Coordinates of C-alpha atoms in Angstrom, one line a residue:
M1 CA 6.9 34.1 18.5
A2 CA 9.5 31.5 19.7
R3 CA 10.1 31.0 15.7
L4 CA 10.3 34.5 15.2
K5 CA 12.4 35.2 17.8
K6 CA 15.1 31.9 17.2
E7 CA 14.7 33.9 13.3
T8 CA 16.4 37.2 15.1
Q9 CA 18.4 35.6 17.1
F10 CA 19.9 34.0 14.1
N11 CA 20.0 37.0 11.9
L12 CA 22.3 38.2 15.7
T13 CA 25.2 36.1 14.8
Y14 CA 25.3 36.4 12.3
F15 CA 25.6 40.0 11.9
F16 CA 28.6 40.0 15.1
I17 CA 30.4 37.3 12.4
A18 CA 30.4 39.7 10.3
I19 CA 31.6 42.9 12.5
I20 CA 33.7 40.7 13.5
A21 CA 35.1 39.7 10.3
I22 CA 35.8 43.0 8.6
L23 CA 37.5 44.6 11.9
L24 CA 40.1 41.9 11.0
I25 CA 40.2 41.6 7.2
Q26 CA 40.8 46.4 8.3
D27 CA 43.7 45.4 10.2
F28 CA 45.4 42.8 8.1
W29 CA 44.8 46.4 5.2
A30 CA 46.5 48.3 7.7
H31 CA 48.9 46.6 8.7
K32 CA 50.3 45.6 4.6
K33 CA 49.7 49.3 3.5
N34 CA 52.1 50.6 6.6
V35 CA 54.6 48.1 6.6
A36 CA 56.6 46.9 3.5
Y37 CA 58.4 43.4 2.9
I38 CA 61.6 43.4 1.8
P39 CA 64.2 41.0 0.3
Y40 CA 66.5 40.2 2.8
S41 CA 69.5 41.7 0.7
E42 CA 68.2 45.0 0.3
F43 CA 67.9 45.0 3.8
R44 CA 71.5 44.6 4.1
S45 CA 71.6 47.5 1.3
N46 CA 69.8 49.7 3.2
L47 CA 71.4 48.9 6.7
K48 CA 75.1 49.6 4.7
S49 CA 73.4 52.9 4.0
G50 CA 72.5 53.9 7.2
N51 CA 69.1 54.5 6.1
I52 CA 67.2 51.9 9.2
S53 CA 67.3 53.8 12.4
E54 CA 65.9 50.4 14.2
I55 CA 65.0 46.7 14.0
S56 CA 63.6 44.3 16.8
I57 CA 65.3 40.5 15.5
L58 CA 62.7 38.1 16.0
D59 CA 63.2 34.3 15.1
K60 CA 62.1 33.8 11.7
Q61 CA 62.0 38.0 10.9
I62 CA 63.4 41.0 11.0
R63 CA 61.1 44.1 11.7
G64 CA 62.3 47.3 11.6
A65 CA 62.0 51.3 10.6
F66 CA 63.7 53.2 7.9
K67 CA 65.0 56.9 8.5
E68 CA 63.4 58.1 4.7
Q69 CA 60.3 56.2 3.1
I70 CA 60.6 54.3 0.5
N71 CA 57.5 54.0 -1.4
N72 CA 56.0 55.8 1.3
K73 CA 56.7 52.5 4.3
K74 CA 57.8 54.4 7.4
N75 CA 58.1 50.1 8.7
F76 CA 59.6 46.9 6.4
L77 CA 59.6 43.6 7.4
T78 CA 62.4 40.5 5.8
T79 CA 62.5 37.6 6.7
R80 CA 66.0 36.7 8.8
V81 CA 68.5 34.9 7.0
E82 CA 72.4 33.9 9.5
S83 CA 74.7 36.3 9.5
D84 CA 77.4 38.0 11.4
L85 CA 74.4 40.6 11.3
V86 CA 75.3 42.1 15.0
K87 CA 78.9 42.9 14.6
E88 CA 76.8 45.2 11.2
L89 CA 74.3 47.0 13.7
E90 CA 77.6 47.9 15.6
A91 CA 79.3 49.3 12.9
S92 CA 76.0 51.3 11.7
G93 CA 75.4 52.5 14.8
V94 CA 71.6 51.3 15.1
K95 CA 69.5 51.0 17.4
Y96 CA 68.7 46.7 17.6
N97 CA 66.5 44.8 20.2
R98 CA 65.8 40.6 21.0
V99 CA 61.9 40.2 20.8
I100 CA 60.9 37.0 21.7
E101 CA 58.0 36.4 19.8
N102 CA 55.0 34.6 22.2
T103 CA 53.4 32.3 20.2
F104 CA 50.5 30.4 22.6
F105 CA 48.0 31.5 20.7
K106 CA 49.1 30.0 17.7
D107 CA 49.8 27.0 18.9
I108 CA 46.5 26.4 21.1
L109 CA 44.5 27.5 17.6
S110 CA 47.3 25.3 14.8
W111 CA 46.3 22.0 18.1
I112 CA 41.8 23.7 18.7
L113 CA 41.2 24.7 15.5
P114 CA 41.8 21.6 13.7
T115 CA 40.0 19.1 16.5
F116 CA 37.3 22.0 16.1
L117 CA 36.7 20.9 12.3
F118 CA 36.7 17.1 13.2
F119 CA 34.2 17.4 16.1
A120 CA 32.3 19.4 13.4
I121 CA 32.5 17.2 10.4
W122 CA 32.0 14.5 13.4
I123 CA 28.5 15.9 14.8
Y124 CA 28.2 16.2 11.1
L125 CA 28.0 12.8 9.9
M126 CA 26.7 11.2 13.4
K127 CA 23.3 13.2 12.7
K128 CA 22.5 12.5 9.3
M129 CA 23.4 8.7 10.9
A130 CA 20.5 9.4 12.7
E131 CA 17.9 10.5 10.1
K132 CA 18.9 7.9 8.4
G133 CA 18.4 5.7 10.9
G134 CA 15.4 7.1 12.0
G135 CA 16.5 9.8 14.5
V136 CA 15.0 12.8 15.9
S137 CA 16.2 15.6 14.1
G138 CA 18.4 16.9 17.4
G139 CA 20.7 15.1 15.8
F140 CA 23.1 12.0 17.4
M141 CA 22.9 13.2 21.4
S142 CA 19.1 13.3 20.6
V143 CA 19.1 9.5 19.0
G144 CA 16.9 8.2 22.5
K145 CA 14.2 10.9 22.6
S146 CA 11.1 9.7 21.6
K147 CA 9.9 10.5 17.9
A148 CA 6.0 10.6 19.3
K149 CA 4.4 12.6 17.5
V150 CA 1.6 14.9 19.4
Y151 CA -1.8 15.9 18.5
V152 CA -3.9 17.9 20.5
E153 CA -7.5 18.9 19.6
T154 CA -6.8 21.4 16.7
D155 CA -4.9 19.1 14.7
T156 CA -6.6 16.1 15.4
K157 CA -10.6 16.9 14.0
V158 CA -11.4 13.3 13.6
S159 CA -14.2 12.2 16.1
F160 CA -16.9 8.8 16.5
N161 CA -18.8 10.8 13.6
D162 CA -15.7 10.1 11.6
V163 CA -15.6 6.4 12.8
A164 CA -18.4 4.0 11.2
G165 CA -19.3 -0.3 10.7
V166 CA -17.2 -0.6 14.7
D167 CA -20.3 -0.1 16.9
E168 CA -20.0 -1.9 19.7
A169 CA -15.6 -0.9 19.6
K170 CA -16.6 2.6 19.5
A171 CA -19.2 2.1 22.8
E172 CA -16.2 -0.1 24.8
L173 CA -14.5 3.8 23.9
T174 CA -16.5 5.8 24.8
E175 CA -15.7 5.1 28.8
V176 CA -12.1 6.4 27.7
V177 CA -13.5 9.2 26.5
N178 CA -15.2 9.9 29.3
F179 CA -13.1 9.4 32.1
L180 CA -10.7 11.9 30.7
K181 CA -13.6 14.7 30.5
S182 CA -14.3 13.2 34.0
P183 CA -11.9 11.3 35.9
D184 CA -13.5 11.9 39.5
E185 CA -16.2 10.6 38.5
Y186 CA -15.5 7.5 38.0
G187 CA -13.1 7.5 40.9
I188 CA -15.7 7.8 44.1
L189 CA -16.7 3.7 43.9
G190 CA -12.9 3.1 43.6
A191 CA -12.4 2.4 40.6
R192 CA -9.8 2.7 37.9
L193 CA -9.9 2.7 33.8
P194 CA -7.4 0.5 32.2
K195 CA -3.4 0.7 32.3
G196 CA -4.0 -0.3 28.7
I197 CA -6.1 -1.0 26.3
L198 CA -5.2 -3.2 22.6
L199 CA -7.0 -3.0 19.7
V200 CA -6.9 -6.0 17.8
G201 CA -8.2 -6.7 14.6
P202 CA -7.6 -6.7 10.8
P203 CA -5.2 -4.6 8.6
G204 CA -7.4 -1.9 7.8
T205 CA -10.6 -1.9 9.8
G206 CA -9.8 1.7 11.5
K207 CA -7.6 0.2 14.8
T208 CA -5.5 4.0 14.6
L209 CA -8.8 5.9 13.7
L210 CA -10.2 5.1 16.5
A211 CA -7.4 6.2 18.7
K212 CA -8.1 9.7 16.1
A213 CA -10.7 9.7 17.0
I214 CA -10.2 9.6 21.1
A215 CA -8.6 12.0 20.9
G216 CA -10.7 14.9 19.2
E217 CA -13.5 13.6 22.0
A218 CA -12.1 14.1 24.6
G219 CA -9.9 17.0 23.3
V220 CA -6.3 15.8 25.4
P221 CA -3.2 15.8 23.9
F222 CA -2.7 12.5 21.9
F223 CA 0.9 10.7 21.4
S224 CA 1.8 8.6 18.2
I225 CA 4.3 6.4 17.8
S226 CA 4.8 3.0 15.5
G227 CA 6.7 -0.5 17.7
S228 CA 9.2 -0.2 15.7
E229 CA 10.1 3.4 15.9
F230 CA 11.7 2.1 19.3
V231 CA 14.0 0.2 18.1
E232 CA 17.5 1.2 16.9
M233 CA 20.8 -0.4 15.8
F234 CA 22.4 1.2 19.6
V235 CA 21.7 -1.0 22.0
G236 CA 19.2 0.7 24.9
V237 CA 18.1 3.4 22.4
G238 CA 15.0 1.4 22.7
A239 CA 14.6 1.6 26.2
A240 CA 15.9 5.5 26.5
R241 CA 13.2 6.1 24.3
V242 CA 10.4 4.1 26.2
R243 CA 11.1 6.5 29.0
D244 CA 11.1 9.1 27.3
L245 CA 7.6 9.0 25.7
F246 CA 6.4 8.5 29.1
E247 CA 8.1 11.3 30.6
Q248 CA 6.9 13.6 28.6
A249 CA 3.4 11.8 29.0
R250 CA 3.5 12.5 32.4
K251 CA 4.1 15.9 31.6
K252 CA 1.3 16.6 29.3
A253 CA -1.8 14.2 31.1
P254 CA -4.2 13.5 30.9
C255 CA -3.1 12.7 27.4
I256 CA -3.3 9.6 25.2
V257 CA -0.2 7.7 24.1
F258 CA -0.7 5.1 21.3
I259 CA 1.4 3.2 20.6
D260 CA 0.8 1.5 16.8
E261 CA 1.5 -1.9 15.0
L262 CA 2.4 -2.9 18.4
D263 CA 3.7 -6.4 17.7
A264 CA 6.5 -5.0 15.9
L265 CA 8.0 -4.0 20.2
G266 CA 6.2 -6.9 21.9
K267 CA 6.8 -9.4 20.2
V268 CA 7.2 -12.7 23.1
R269 CA 11.3 -12.5 24.7
S270 CA 13.7 -15.5 23.7
S271 CA 12.8 -18.8 25.5
G272 CA 16.7 -19.7 25.3
I273 CA 18.7 -21.1 27.9
H274 CA 20.7 -17.6 28.4
G275 CA 18.1 -15.7 27.9
G276 CA 18.0 -12.8 24.9
H277 CA 20.1 -9.6 25.3
D278 CA 18.9 -7.7 21.9
E279 CA 17.5 -4.6 21.8
K280 CA 13.9 -5.8 21.0
E281 CA 14.0 -7.4 24.6
Q282 CA 15.2 -4.0 26.7
T283 CA 12.8 -2.3 24.6
L284 CA 9.8 -4.1 25.9
N285 CA 11.3 -5.1 29.0
Q286 CA 11.7 -1.3 30.2
L287 CA 7.6 -0.9 28.5
L288 CA 6.7 -3.4 30.8
V289 CA 8.3 -1.3 34.0
E290 CA 6.8 1.5 32.5
L291 CA 3.3 -0.6 33.0
D292 CA 4.1 -1.0 36.0
G293 CA 4.9 2.5 36.9
F294 CA 2.1 4.8 36.6
D295 CA -1.1 5.1 37.5
S296 CA -4.3 5.1 35.3
K297 CA -5.2 7.8 38.0
S298 CA -3.1 10.2 36.9
G299 CA -4.7 10.7 33.3
I300 CA -2.2 8.7 31.1
V301 CA -4.1 6.4 28.6
L302 CA -2.5 4.1 26.9
L303 CA -4.0 2.6 23.9
G304 CA -1.8 -0.3 21.7
A305 CA -2.4 -1.8 17.9
T306 CA -1.8 -4.8 16.4
N307 CA -3.6 -7.2 13.4
R308 CA -1.0 -9.6 15.7
P309 CA -2.4 -10.9 18.7
E310 CA -0.6 -14.5 18.9
I311 CA 3.0 -13.4 19.1
L312 CA 2.4 -10.8 21.7
D313 CA 5.1 -11.3 25.2
P314 CA 2.9 -13.5 27.6
A315 CA 3.4 -10.3 30.2
L316 CA 1.9 -8.0 28.1
L317 CA -1.1 -8.6 27.8
R318 CA -1.5 -9.7 32.0
A319 CA -4.1 -8.4 34.0
G320 CA -2.7 -4.1 35.0
R321 CA -0.9 -3.7 31.2
F322 CA -3.3 -3.5 28.7
D323 CA -5.9 -5.6 30.3
R324 CA -8.7 -4.9 27.9
Q325 CA -8.8 -5.7 24.9
V326 CA -11.2 -4.6 22.1
L327 CA -12.4 -6.6 18.7
V328 CA -12.2 -4.2 15.8
D329 CA -12.8 -6.6 13.2
R330 CA -14.5 -7.2 9.7
P331 CA -18.3 -4.9 9.1
D332 CA -20.8 -6.3 8.6
K333 CA -23.4 -5.8 5.9
I334 CA -24.9 -2.8 8.6
G335 CA -21.4 -1.2 9.5
R336 CA -20.6 -1.9 5.3
I337 CA -23.3 0.5 4.5
Q338 CA -22.6 3.1 7.3
I339 CA -18.6 3.0 6.3
L340 CA -19.6 3.7 2.5
N341 CA -22.4 6.8 4.4
V342 CA -19.2 8.4 5.3
H343 CA -17.0 8.1 2.3
I344 CA -20.0 8.8 -0.6
K345 CA -20.2 12.4 1.5
K346 CA -16.3 13.0 -0.6
I347 CA -17.9 12.0 -4.8
K348 CA -20.8 13.7 -6.3
I349 CA -23.3 10.0 -6.7
V350 CA -26.7 9.8 -8.6
D351 CA -29.3 10.1 -6.9
D352 CA -31.0 7.1 -6.3
L353 CA -28.1 5.1 -5.7
D354 CA -28.6 2.1 -3.5
L355 CA -25.6 1.7 -1.4
E356 CA -27.3 -2.0 0.0
Q357 CA -26.2 -3.2 -3.4
V358 CA -23.0 -2.2 -2.9
A359 CA -22.5 -3.2 0.6
A360 CA -23.8 -6.9 -0.5
L361 CA -21.1 -7.5 -3.2
T362 CA -18.4 -6.6 -0.4
P363 CA -18.5 -8.9 2.7
G364 CA -15.2 -9.2 4.1
F365 CA -13.6 -5.7 2.7
T366 CA -12.4 -3.4 6.0
G367 CA -13.0 0.3 6.0
A368 CA -9.8 1.1 4.3
D369 CA -11.2 -1.6 1.5
L370 CA -13.8 0.1 1.2
E371 CA -12.5 3.4 1.4
N372 CA -10.6 2.4 -1.6
L373 CA -13.8 1.4 -3.7
V374 CA -15.2 4.8 -3.2
N375 CA -12.3 6.2 -4.9
E376 CA -12.0 3.3 -7.6
A377 CA -15.5 3.6 -8.8
A378 CA -15.1 8.1 -8.9
L379 CA -12.2 7.4 -11.1
V380 CA -14.5 4.8 -12.5
A381 CA -16.7 7.3 -13.1
T382 CA -14.4 10.1 -14.2
R383 CA -12.8 8.0 -16.9
R384 CA -16.3 8.4 -18.7
K385 CA -16.4 11.3 -18.8
S386 CA -19.8 11.5 -16.2
S387 CA -21.4 14.1 -13.8
D388 CA -21.7 11.4 -11.2
V389 CA -21.0 8.2 -9.7
S390 CA -23.5 5.6 -10.2
L391 CA -24.1 1.9 -9.0
D392 CA -22.4 0.7 -12.4
D393 CA -18.6 1.9 -12.0
F394 CA -19.4 0.8 -8.2
N395 CA -19.7 -2.5 -9.6
V396 CA -16.6 -1.8 -12.3
A397 CA -14.4 -1.3 -9.3
I398 CA -15.8 -3.8 -7.2
E399 CA -14.5 -7.1 -10.2
R400 CA -11.8 -4.4 -10.3
I401 CA -10.6 -5.4 -6.9
I402 CA -11.2 -8.9 -7.0
A403 CA -10.2 -9.9 -9.9
G404 CA -8.4 -7.4 -10.9
L405 CA -7.0 -4.9 -14.6
E406 CA -9.2 -6.7 -17.4
K407 CA -6.3 -8.0 -19.7
R408 CA -7.6 -7.0 -23.1
N409 CA -5.3 -7.2 -25.6
R410 CA -4.5 -11.0 -23.6
L411 CA -6.4 -13.0 -26.4
L412 CA -7.1 -15.8 -26.4
N413 CA -7.2 -19.0 -29.1
P414 CA -10.5 -19.9 -29.8
F415 CA -10.7 -23.5 -28.1
E416 CA -9.6 -21.6 -25.1
R417 CA -11.7 -19.5 -25.1
K418 CA -14.9 -22.6 -26.0
V419 CA -13.1 -24.2 -22.8
V420 CA -12.7 -21.1 -20.1
A421 CA -16.0 -20.1 -21.0
Y422 CA -17.7 -24.3 -20.5
H423 CA -15.9 -23.7 -17.6
E424 CA -17.3 -20.4 -16.2
M425 CA -20.7 -22.1 -17.1
G426 CA -20.2 -25.0 -15.2
H427 CA -19.4 -22.8 -12.1
A428 CA -23.1 -21.2 -12.5
I429 CA -25.5 -24.4 -12.9
V430 CA -24.2 -25.7 -10.5
A431 CA -24.9 -22.8 -7.9
S432 CA -28.0 -21.7 -9.4
S433 CA -28.5 -26.0 -8.6
L434 CA -27.6 -26.2 -5.1
P435 CA -29.4 -25.1 -2.3
G436 CA -27.8 -22.5 0.3
S437 CA -25.3 -20.9 -2.7
D438 CA -25.3 -17.9 -3.6
P439 CA -26.8 -16.1 -6.8
I440 CA -25.3 -15.5 -10.3
H441 CA -23.6 -11.5 -10.2
K442 CA -22.1 -12.0 -13.0
I443 CA -20.0 -14.2 -16.0
S444 CA -17.5 -13.5 -18.0
I445 CA -14.3 -14.4 -20.0
I446 CA -12.7 -11.2 -20.1
P447 CA -8.8 -12.7 -18.5
R448 CA -7.7 -10.1 -15.9
G449 CA -5.0 -9.6 -13.8
I450 CA -2.5 -11.8 -13.6
G451 CA -3.6 -16.0 -14.2
A452 CA -7.6 -15.4 -14.8
L453 CA -8.8 -16.3 -17.6
G454 CA -12.0 -16.1 -17.0
Y455 CA -14.2 -15.2 -13.7
T456 CA -18.1 -15.7 -11.5
I457 CA -18.7 -13.1 -9.2
Q458 CA -21.8 -14.6 -6.5
R459 CA -23.6 -12.0 -4.9
P460 CA -24.1 -12.8 -1.2
I461 CA -27.7 -12.5 -0.2
E462 CA -26.6 -12.2 3.9
D463 CA -23.0 -12.5 5.7
R464 CA -22.6 -15.8 7.5
F465 CA -20.7 -17.0 10.5
L466 CA -21.8 -20.6 11.3
M467 CA -21.4 -22.9 8.0
K468 CA -23.3 -26.7 8.1
K469 CA -21.4 -29.9 6.7
E470 CA -23.9 -29.9 3.7
E471 CA -23.2 -25.9 2.9
L472 CA -19.5 -26.6 2.7
E473 CA -20.1 -29.8 0.5
N474 CA -22.1 -27.9 -1.8
K475 CA -19.4 -25.2 -1.6
M476 CA -16.6 -27.5 -2.5
S477 CA -19.9 -28.8 -5.5
V478 CA -19.1 -25.1 -7.2
L479 CA -16.1 -24.6 -7.0
L480 CA -14.9 -27.8 -9.4
G481 CA -18.2 -27.2 -11.2
G482 CA -15.7 -25.8 -14.5
R483 CA -13.7 -29.1 -13.7
A484 CA -16.7 -30.7 -14.3
A485 CA -18.3 -29.2 -17.1
E486 CA -14.8 -29.7 -19.1
K487 CA -14.4 -33.2 -18.4
I488 CA -18.0 -33.5 -19.8
V489 CA -17.8 -31.5 -22.9
F490 CA -14.1 -31.6 -23.7
N491 CA -13.7 -35.0 -21.9
H492 CA -10.2 -33.4 -20.6
L493 CA -8.6 -32.3 -18.1
S494 CA -7.1 -28.3 -18.1
T495 CA -4.3 -26.3 -15.6
G496 CA -7.6 -23.5 -15.5
A497 CA -8.9 -25.2 -12.6
S498 CA -5.5 -25.0 -10.1
D499 CA -7.0 -22.7 -8.2
D500 CA -10.1 -24.2 -7.6
I501 CA -8.5 -27.3 -6.3
M502 CA -6.8 -25.3 -4.0
K503 CA -9.8 -23.5 -2.8
A504 CA -11.9 -27.0 -2.2
T505 CA -8.5 -29.1 -1.0
E506 CA -8.4 -26.2 1.8
I507 CA -12.1 -26.3 2.9
A508 CA -12.3 -30.2 2.8
R509 CA -8.8 -30.1 5.4
S510 CA -10.8 -27.9 7.3
M511 CA -13.8 -30.4 7.4
V512 CA -11.5 -33.0 8.5
T513 CA -9.0 -32.0 10.8
K514 CA -10.6 -29.1 12.0
Y515 CA -14.3 -28.3 12.4
G516 CA -14.0 -32.5 13.3
M517 CA -17.3 -33.6 10.6
V518 CA -16.6 -36.8 9.4
E519 CA -17.3 -39.4 12.1
D520 CA -14.3 -42.5 11.6
L521 CA -12.4 -39.4 12.8
G522 CA -13.9 -38.4 15.7
H523 CA -14.7 -34.9 17.3
V524 CA -10.7 -33.9 17.2
N525 CA -8.9 -31.6 16.0
Y526 CA -5.9 -32.3 14.3
D527 CA -4.6 -29.0 13.3
D528 CA -1.8 -27.5 14.6
K529 CA -1.7 -24.3 12.2
Q530 CA -3.0 -21.0 14.5
T531 CA -4.2 -18.2 12.1
S532 CA -3.6 -14.4 12.0
F533 CA -5.3 -11.5 11.3
L534 CA -3.2 -11.2 8.9
G535 CA -4.2 -15.2 6.5
T536 CA -0.9 -16.1 7.1
Q537 CA -1.1 -20.4 8.8
S538 CA 1.8 -21.9 10.0
F539 CA 2.9 -25.3 9.0
S540 CA 1.0 -28.1 11.1
N541 CA 2.8 -30.2 12.8
M542 CA 1.3 -33.9 11.5
S543 CA 4.4 -36.1 13.0
R544 CA 3.1 -36.3 15.8
Y545 CA -0.4 -38.5 14.9
G546 CA 0.4 -42.0 13.8
E547 CA 0.4 -43.4 10.1
K548 CA -2.6 -44.7 9.8
T549 CA -4.1 -40.8 11.4
T550 CA -2.0 -39.4 8.9
Q551 CA -3.3 -41.5 6.2
A552 CA -7.0 -41.1 7.1
I553 CA -7.1 -37.8 6.9
D554 CA -5.8 -38.3 3.4
D555 CA -8.1 -40.6 2.6
S556 CA -11.2 -38.6 3.8
V557 CA -9.7 -35.4 2.4
K558 CA -9.8 -37.1 -1.6
E559 CA -13.4 -38.4 -0.1
L560 CA -14.9 -35.5 0.3
I561 CA -13.5 -34.3 -2.6
E562 CA -15.0 -36.7 -5.1
K563 CA -18.6 -36.7 -3.7
A564 CA -18.2 -33.0 -4.6
Y565 CA -17.0 -34.1 -7.9
K566 CA -19.3 -36.3 -8.5
K567 CA -22.2 -34.3 -7.5
A568 CA -20.7 -31.7 -10.0
I569 CA -20.8 -34.0 -13.1
E570 CA -24.2 -35.2 -12.4
I571 CA -25.8 -31.5 -12.3
L572 CA -24.5 -31.0 -14.5
K573 CA -25.3 -34.3 -17.4
E574 CA -29.1 -33.1 -16.3
K575 CA -28.7 -29.9 -17.2
Q576 CA -26.0 -30.2 -20.0
S577 CA -28.9 -27.9 -22.9
I578 CA -28.6 -24.8 -20.7
L579 CA -24.9 -25.6 -20.2
E580 CA -24.5 -25.6 -24.2
E581 CA -27.4 -22.8 -24.6
S582 CA -25.7 -20.1 -22.1
S583 CA -21.4 -20.4 -22.8
N584 CA -22.7 -20.2 -26.4
E585 CA -24.0 -16.7 -25.3
L586 CA -21.4 -16.0 -22.7
L587 CA -18.6 -17.0 -26.2
E588 CA -21.2 -13.8 -28.3
K589 CA -21.5 -11.3 -25.5
E590 CA -18.2 -11.9 -23.3
T591 CA -20.2 -11.1 -20.0
L592 CA -23.4 -11.9 -18.5
S593 CA -25.0 -9.9 -16.3
E594 CA -27.8 -10.7 -13.3
T595 CA -30.6 -9.7 -15.3
E596 CA -29.8 -12.4 -18.7
L597 CA -28.9 -15.1 -16.9
K598 CA -32.0 -15.6 -14.9
K599 CA -34.2 -17.4 -17.7
Y600 CA -31.5 -20.3 -17.0
F601 CA -31.3 -20.5 -13.3
I602 CA -35.9 -20.2 -12.7

């Protein structure tokens, strides 16, 4: 209805403009039709011949009337030329007068019209700048307005049934839904809902999906905005947007305000001598004020999401602001099965598809990763023109996601193929010989991705959250099994083990500096690195330790790696015949599955 009214107003405006334009054109045409524009010389001739009845003298023109029409026109207009015109008029007996022309409106238009045009151009350019910089469609004057998208129940069709693998987080947030539906029940004993709830977890675990599910379950308006959208090139705009957002929320209460990527807005403020005065800090200060200024009983629930909680300002996380943190972590095996069950509804699968096997091959996958996996498996099945998606399609999709795209056109010479085959079988044989190692699922010497010339995929039996020292040492031995095989068979070292060495060194350094697994260094943490859900780390500050301690750490790391390498050498020397036989079969077939490998690992 509002849109129809707006279109009607738009059409009426153009109608009136068209009517005025027609009237102006008509007046101009009538004036031009009845008035003859004659040269000054012709005016003098008519004056001498007595064919002029009267004239009006203006500053720059002479306007008058003929006694007898010329070209069917009674009136005339000519440009004034200075002369002794008055004497001639008196001699001719023509009635004349002096007219003082009123130029007020012309003068006003000569000033207003250029100013108006300049202002219109300026408004247009500012509007484009505001839109390019992330402003709302209202133009430059509305850059301080919030750009939060408002979803109501009919728009937010997501419910808790669409969110799987995060049962603990859903249980925490169910309380928020119940409060929004019946706030009076929660106030009987004087309890209040937390003002702010922070969803914390790695990227792709479903934080935004959870926030939408709360709005969908509660059936309340849902304000969604990213933390980066508050910050603009104009100082003070972010703070104005925060005020505007909460003003909108108060009008729509009960409602949910969701700020995604909160770390873009709530980063730790400057600790310099003079403090910080930039746009981000002003915006954060305004958010803190707004958090203190509203009562949770009003029905406004503030949700935030971040995968970098370690950089958030402490004032933002204190009690009374974002005072409840809900961890949305990577799902375990059961959670991955639940997530896969949600996403496979969109594709056609075989009747006997075992999702447990798919979940076992995807440890560490987030909800977004699993959704991508299901889509990749469907694409694989489509390429082979199948009517449904099978387990083999999922296996191919997993390999593509983990190892990269197959590079069958990358031709290796016979010697390189042989080195890669022995290298990969070295990993597999060491893994099968050590207790606690995950079973081998597949080995291939087909190059994949950017630099992988071959790969070995292990299938975890279960999700692990704790590992013993012996298990970590065995893991390093498996990583170094490829290099050990090259050394035994070819008596050389190649560049193919660079990634294995890096991972083994990282494990060994963590054992020494983080886990306190070296007796000589004691149960002390020597690692100053701060990890985040993004997986990034800051550099360790080893300078605060003495030279002897630093040297002891380096020696311990080297000792652990050498011990693991020697263990791999011993295992492969004992099973060199299996290494030869299995490597030759791998060279012939290029890929060996779990079933084909069982005969070597019994």
